[in-house]
Short mmCIF file of C-alpha atoms and ligand atoms in Angstrom, two decimals:
data_model
loop_
_atom_site.label_atom_id
_atom_site.label_comp_id
_atom_site.label_asym_id
_atom_site.label_seq_id
_atom_site.Cartn_x
_atom_site.Cartn_y
_atom_site.Cartn_z
CA MET F 1 0.00 0.00 0.00
CA SER F 2 1.38 3.45 -0.81
CA TYR F 3 1.19 6.30 1.64
CA LYS F 4 1.19 10.04 1.61
CA GLU F 5 3.19 11.77 4.29
CA ILE F 6 1.42 14.62 5.97
CA GLU F 7 2.90 17.01 8.49
CA VAL F 8 0.52 17.35 11.38
CA THR F 9 0.65 19.75 14.35
CA CYS F 10 -1.08 18.87 17.61
CA PRO F 11 -3.69 21.65 18.11
CA THR F 12 -3.14 21.56 21.87
CA CYS F 13 0.63 21.35 22.44
CA SER F 14 1.86 22.23 18.91
CA LEU F 15 4.11 19.19 18.60
CA VAL F 16 4.75 18.43 14.93
CA LYS F 17 4.99 14.99 13.41
CA VAL F 18 4.69 13.45 9.97
CA ILE F 19 1.96 10.85 9.72
CA LYS F 20 1.41 8.35 6.93
CA VAL F 21 -2.00 8.22 5.35
CA PRO F 22 -2.98 5.63 2.71
CA MET F 23 -2.79 7.21 -0.76
CA ARG F 24 -6.11 5.78 -1.86
CA ILE F 25 -8.16 8.06 0.33
CA PHE F 26 -6.74 11.01 -1.64
CA SER F 27 -7.21 9.47 -5.06
CA GLN F 28 -10.95 9.94 -4.72
CA LYS F 29 -12.45 13.29 -5.63
CA LYS F 30 -15.96 12.64 -4.47
CA PHE F 31 -16.04 13.15 -0.80
CA GLY F 32 -14.06 16.35 -0.37
CA THR F 33 -12.52 16.97 3.03
CA ILE F 34 -11.57 13.89 4.95
CA LYS F 35 -11.38 13.71 8.71
CA ILE F 36 -8.42 11.72 9.93
CA GLN F 37 -8.41 10.63 13.53
CA VAL F 38 -5.08 10.98 15.27
CA PRO F 39 -5.09 8.85 18.41
CA GLN F 40 -3.26 9.58 21.63
CA GLY F 41 0.38 8.77 20.89
CA GLY F 42 -0.07 9.35 17.17
CA VAL F 43 1.58 12.76 17.20
CA CYS F 44 2.18 13.56 20.84
CA LYS F 45 1.77 11.49 23.97
CA GLU F 46 -1.18 13.22 25.54
CA HIS F 47 -3.63 14.46 22.95
CA GLN F 48 -5.94 13.08 20.37
CA PHE F 49 -7.56 15.11 17.64
CA ILE F 50 -9.02 15.17 14.16
CA VAL F 51 -7.20 16.57 11.12
CA PHE F 52 -9.23 17.90 8.20
CA VAL F 53 -7.41 17.11 4.99
CA ASP F 54 -8.48 17.93 1.44
CA THR F 55 -8.16 15.56 -1.51
CA LYS F 56 -4.70 16.97 -2.32
CA GLY F 57 -3.48 16.08 1.13
CA ILE F 58 -3.35 19.64 2.40
CA VAL F 59 -4.29 20.18 6.03
CA ARG F 60 -7.36 22.42 6.27
CA GLY F 61 -7.96 22.44 9.99
CA TYR F 62 -8.03 20.65 13.29
CA ASP F 63 -10.53 19.72 15.91
CA ARG F 64 -9.63 18.71 19.42
CA ILE F 65 -11.09 15.81 21.30
CA ASP F 66 -10.86 16.63 24.97
CA LEU F 67 -11.23 13.16 26.27
CA LEU F 68 -8.55 11.06 27.81
CA MET F 69 -8.74 7.34 27.31
CA LYS F 70 -7.70 5.31 30.27
CA THR F 71 -5.57 2.42 29.22
CA VAL F 72 -7.62 -0.50 30.41
CA ALA F 73 -6.89 -3.87 28.91
CA GLU F 74 -9.65 -5.20 26.72
CA ARG F 75 -11.46 -8.30 27.76
CA GLU F 76 -10.37 -11.52 26.18
CA ASP F 77 -13.86 -12.64 25.28
CA LYS F 78 -14.65 -9.51 23.30
CA ARG F 79 -16.66 -11.41 20.69
CA LYS F 80 -19.28 -12.36 23.23
CA LYS F 81 -19.63 -8.98 24.84
CA PHE F 82 -20.18 -5.56 23.40
CA SER F 83 -17.90 -3.10 25.15
CA MET F 84 -17.24 0.57 24.55
CA LYS F 85 -13.52 -0.10 24.72
CA HIS F 86 -13.70 -2.54 21.84
CA PHE F 87 -16.00 -0.26 19.89
CA ILE F 88 -13.51 2.62 20.29
CA ASN F 89 -10.54 0.42 19.37
CA LEU F 90 -12.22 -0.46 16.08
CA TYR F 91 -13.63 2.88 14.99
CA GLY F 92 -11.67 5.45 16.98
CA LEU F 93 -13.16 7.81 19.53
CA TYR F 94 -14.47 10.34 17.02
CA GLY F 95 -15.67 7.51 14.79
CA VAL F 96 -17.70 6.26 17.74
CA PHE F 97 -19.21 9.73 18.34
CA CYS F 98 -20.22 9.81 14.68
CA LEU F 99 -21.64 6.30 14.58
CA ILE F 100 -23.70 6.88 17.70
CA HIS F 101 -24.86 10.22 16.30
CA ALA F 102 -25.88 8.57 13.03
CA LYS F 103 -27.74 5.85 14.92
CA ILE F 104 -29.66 8.25 17.16
CA PHE F 105 -30.54 10.70 14.40
CA ASN F 106 -31.23 8.05 11.80
CA TYR F 107 -28.61 8.80 9.15
CA PRO F 108 -27.76 5.86 6.88
CA ILE F 109 -24.30 4.47 7.69
CA TYR F 110 -21.84 3.26 5.06
CA ILE F 111 -18.55 1.61 5.92
CA ILE F 112 -15.75 0.81 3.49
CA ARG F 113 -13.86 -2.30 4.52
CA ASP F 114 -10.85 -3.77 2.77
CA LYS F 115 -10.60 -6.88 4.82
CA GLU F 116 -13.02 -9.51 5.89
CA SER F 117 -13.60 -8.86 9.50
CA GLU F 118 -16.78 -9.84 11.23
CA ASP F 119 -15.81 -7.67 14.15
CA PHE F 120 -16.74 -4.44 12.41
CA SER F 121 -20.24 -5.54 11.50
CA TYR F 122 -20.77 -7.34 14.79
CA VAL F 123 -20.03 -4.20 16.76
CA ILE F 124 -22.11 -1.95 14.50
CA ASN F 125 -25.12 -4.21 14.84
CA LYS F 126 -24.70 -4.23 18.57
CA ILE F 127 -24.81 -0.44 18.93
CA GLY F 128 -28.24 -0.28 17.37
CA GLU F 129 -29.39 -3.11 19.53
CA LYS F 130 -27.87 -2.07 22.82
CA LEU F 131 -27.88 1.69 22.83
CA LEU F 132 -31.16 2.70 21.23
CA PRO F 133 -34.56 2.39 22.91
CA GLU F 134 -36.46 -0.63 21.62
CA ALA F 135 -38.88 1.26 19.39
CA TYR F 136 -35.97 2.80 17.46
CA ARG F 137 -33.94 -0.32 16.83
CA GLY F 138 -33.57 -1.60 13.31
CA THR F 139 -33.48 1.92 11.85
CA SER F 140 -30.54 3.83 10.33
CA ASN F 141 -29.30 1.08 8.06
CA VAL F 142 -25.68 0.03 7.94
CA SER F 143 -24.17 -1.01 4.60
CA PHE F 144 -20.67 -2.18 3.83
CA PHE F 145 -18.58 -1.58 0.72
CA ASP F 146 -16.01 -4.29 0.08
CA GLU F 147 -13.75 -2.11 -1.99
CA THR F 148 -10.21 -0.79 -1.96
CA ASP F 149 -10.60 1.68 -4.83
CA TYR F 150 -12.46 4.59 -3.28
CA ASN F 151 -13.23 6.02 -6.71
CA LYS F 152 -15.47 3.08 -7.46
CA ILE F 153 -17.71 3.74 -4.53
CA LYS F 154 -21.08 4.99 -5.56
CA LEU F 155 -22.70 6.85 -2.74
CA ASN F 156 -25.43 9.11 -4.03
CA ASP F 157 -26.86 9.76 -0.64
CA LYS F 158 -25.58 13.14 0.60
CA ASN F 159 -27.45 12.51 3.80
CA ALA F 160 -25.37 9.46 4.67
CA PHE F 161 -22.42 8.97 6.96
CA LEU F 162 -19.36 7.32 5.41
CA MET F 163 -16.17 6.06 6.99
CA ASP F 164 -13.67 3.27 6.45
CA THR F 165 -12.36 0.55 8.72
CA HIS F 166 -9.11 2.50 9.12
CA GLN F 167 -10.98 5.15 11.08
CA ASN F 168 -10.98 7.77 8.30
CA ILE F 169 -14.17 9.74 8.00
CA LEU F 170 -15.13 10.57 4.44
CA GLN F 171 -18.58 12.10 4.73
CA THR F 172 -20.59 13.54 7.60
CA PRO F 173 -24.06 14.81 6.71
CA TRP F 174 -24.26 17.06 9.77
CA GLU F 175 -22.56 20.36 10.59
CA GLU F 176 -22.61 20.39 14.36
CA LYS F 177 -19.93 19.28 16.76
CA LEU F 178 -20.86 16.11 18.55
CA LYS F 179 -20.92 17.53 22.09
CA PHE F 180 -23.80 15.36 23.28
CA GLU F 181 -22.06 12.16 22.22
CA GLU F 182 -18.69 13.28 23.56
CA GLU F 183 -20.14 14.18 26.96
CA MET F 184 -22.06 10.93 27.19
CA ILE F 185 -19.01 8.82 26.37
CA ARG F 186 -16.78 10.84 28.68
CA LYS F 187 -19.10 10.06 31.60
CA ALA F 188 -19.39 6.42 30.60
CA LEU F 189 -15.64 5.90 30.41
CA ASP F 190 -15.29 7.19 33.96
CA ILE F 191 -17.01 4.03 35.10
CA PHE F 192 -14.85 0.96 35.41
CA ASP F 193 -17.51 -1.67 34.76
CA GLU F 194 -18.01 -2.23 31.02
CA GLU F 195 -21.64 -3.21 31.25
CA GLU F 196 -22.39 -0.13 33.30
CA GLN F 197 -20.71 2.00 30.63
CA VAL F 198 -23.16 0.68 28.05
CA ASN F 199 -26.09 1.13 30.44
CA LEU F 200 -25.21 4.73 31.10
CA ILE F 201 -25.07 5.58 27.40
CA GLN F 202 -28.34 3.81 26.84
CA GLN F 203 -29.92 5.86 29.64
CA SER F 204 -28.60 9.15 28.25
CA ILE F 205 -30.06 8.35 24.84
CA SER F 206 -33.38 7.24 26.33
CA LYS F 207 -33.66 10.52 28.20
CA LEU F 208 -33.21 12.52 25.01
CA VAL F 209 -35.72 10.34 23.19
CA ARG F 210 -38.27 10.75 25.98
CA GLU F 211 -37.93 14.53 25.75
CA ALA F 212 -38.24 14.42 21.96
CA GLU F 213 -41.36 12.27 22.18
CA TYR F 214 -42.91 14.74 24.59
CA VAL F 215 -42.04 17.69 22.33
CA LYS F 216 -43.48 15.81 19.36
CA ARG F 217 -46.83 15.55 21.19
CA VAL F 218 -46.69 19.26 22.00
CA LEU F 219 -45.91 20.20 18.39
CA GLU F 220 -48.79 18.14 17.05
CA LYS F 221 -51.19 20.37 18.94
CA VAL F 222 -49.77 23.81 18.18
CA LYS F 223 -49.21 25.91 15.08
CA GLU F 224 -45.82 27.02 16.32
CA ILE F 225 -43.96 27.44 19.59
CA TYR F 226 -40.98 29.49 20.71
CA ASP F 227 -37.97 27.60 22.02
CA GLU F 228 -38.03 29.57 25.29
CA ASP F 229 -41.63 28.51 25.93
CA LEU F 230 -40.70 24.97 25.06
CA VAL F 231 -37.90 25.02 27.63
CA ASP F 232 -40.42 25.92 30.34
CA ARG F 233 -42.94 23.34 29.25
CA ILE F 234 -40.41 20.50 29.08
CA ALA F 235 -39.10 21.35 32.56
CA ARG F 236 -42.60 21.57 34.03
CA GLU F 237 -44.15 18.55 32.37
CA LEU F 238 -41.22 16.14 32.61
CA MET F 239 -40.11 17.53 35.98
CA ILE F 240 -36.49 18.01 34.92
CA PRO F 241 -34.14 21.01 35.09
CA LYS F 242 -34.66 23.50 32.27
CA PRO F 243 -32.98 22.15 29.14
CA ASN F 244 -30.49 24.49 27.46
CA TYR F 245 -30.74 25.64 23.84
CA TYR F 246 -28.27 23.05 22.66
CA ARG F 247 -30.57 20.40 24.06
CA ILE F 248 -33.53 21.97 22.24
CA SER F 249 -31.58 21.88 18.98
CA LEU F 250 -30.86 18.17 19.55
CA ILE F 251 -34.55 17.52 20.17
CA LYS F 252 -35.47 19.53 17.09
CA ASP F 253 -33.00 17.54 15.02
CA PHE F 254 -34.30 14.27 16.37
CA ILE F 255 -37.86 15.25 15.42
CA LYS F 256 -36.73 16.37 11.98
CA GLN F 257 -34.78 13.19 11.29
CA ARG F 258 -37.08 10.69 12.95
CA TYR F 259 -40.64 11.99 12.64
CA SER F 260 -41.15 14.96 10.35
CA PRO F 261 -39.21 18.04 9.19
CA LYS F 262 -42.50 19.97 9.11
CA LEU F 263 -43.14 19.24 12.75
CA ALA F 264 -39.59 20.26 13.69
CA ALA F 265 -40.00 23.56 11.83
CA LYS F 266 -42.77 24.55 14.25
CA ILE F 267 -40.10 25.27 16.85
CA LYS F 268 -39.28 28.97 16.43
CA SER F 269 -36.44 30.91 17.90
CA LYS F 270 -36.68 34.58 18.83
CA VAL F 271 -32.92 34.95 18.57
CA GLU F 272 -32.92 33.51 15.05
CA GLU F 273 -35.80 35.71 13.98
CA PHE F 274 -33.96 38.72 15.31
CA LEU F 275 -30.77 37.79 13.45
CA ASN F 276 -32.72 37.28 10.25
CA LEU F 277 -34.01 40.84 10.51
CA LEU F 278 -30.54 42.30 10.57
ZN1 ZN T 1 -0.38 17.36 21.96
#
């Protein structure tokens, strides 16, 4: 396999190192900017981050991942159990944020694999099964491309998520940073017990879904509603602390992706309206 050498600077401590990236991900012209995950130890000892690289191999930007992985040995019987550690080892931390995001918000998932490995599909099937509430399982389809020539891949779906089994991310259909997923995984990894890690993530997702289902019922009965009024209603009705605006945007996105874009559009924002006037 031929490689392209790319000089990468850690966005946190500025250490510079040349990393080798398989040539074939640059030979494609379809997917534009590629996100390459640099693990802890890849460039410097402490930090992990994402490098945005264009199809010519030029670095276009960086994104930090402020999450430290504890080095806990993986269980031997990993095939029988689904663990976050194993999931992260296969897809990388940011890959895991993306895959969970795609699962929750129902984006089709495509994975390019160049080697026969049941592990990748096993783990992917398990996330849908283990992390999502029962009513939402079996959605957001996962498809695999058995291909080494990235130019031959036909992906007409701009709304799909695409990555390869070498942890390179080729297409993300969303703009936002994955703060919800990062926070959820950060908390889970603080727990030592692997089953509890999975349970905690499942609970965080269920909570969001419960809020979205409530908001869906509200939206079905109104013509429109302001986000600030929604915040009050959610807190009152579900007896939880007032959700912040980021949370509301997650709920809105969930409704748009899972139920109906029309319904989601009923949530209005005074701040947005004000900005549109300017
Ligand atoms: Zn660093």
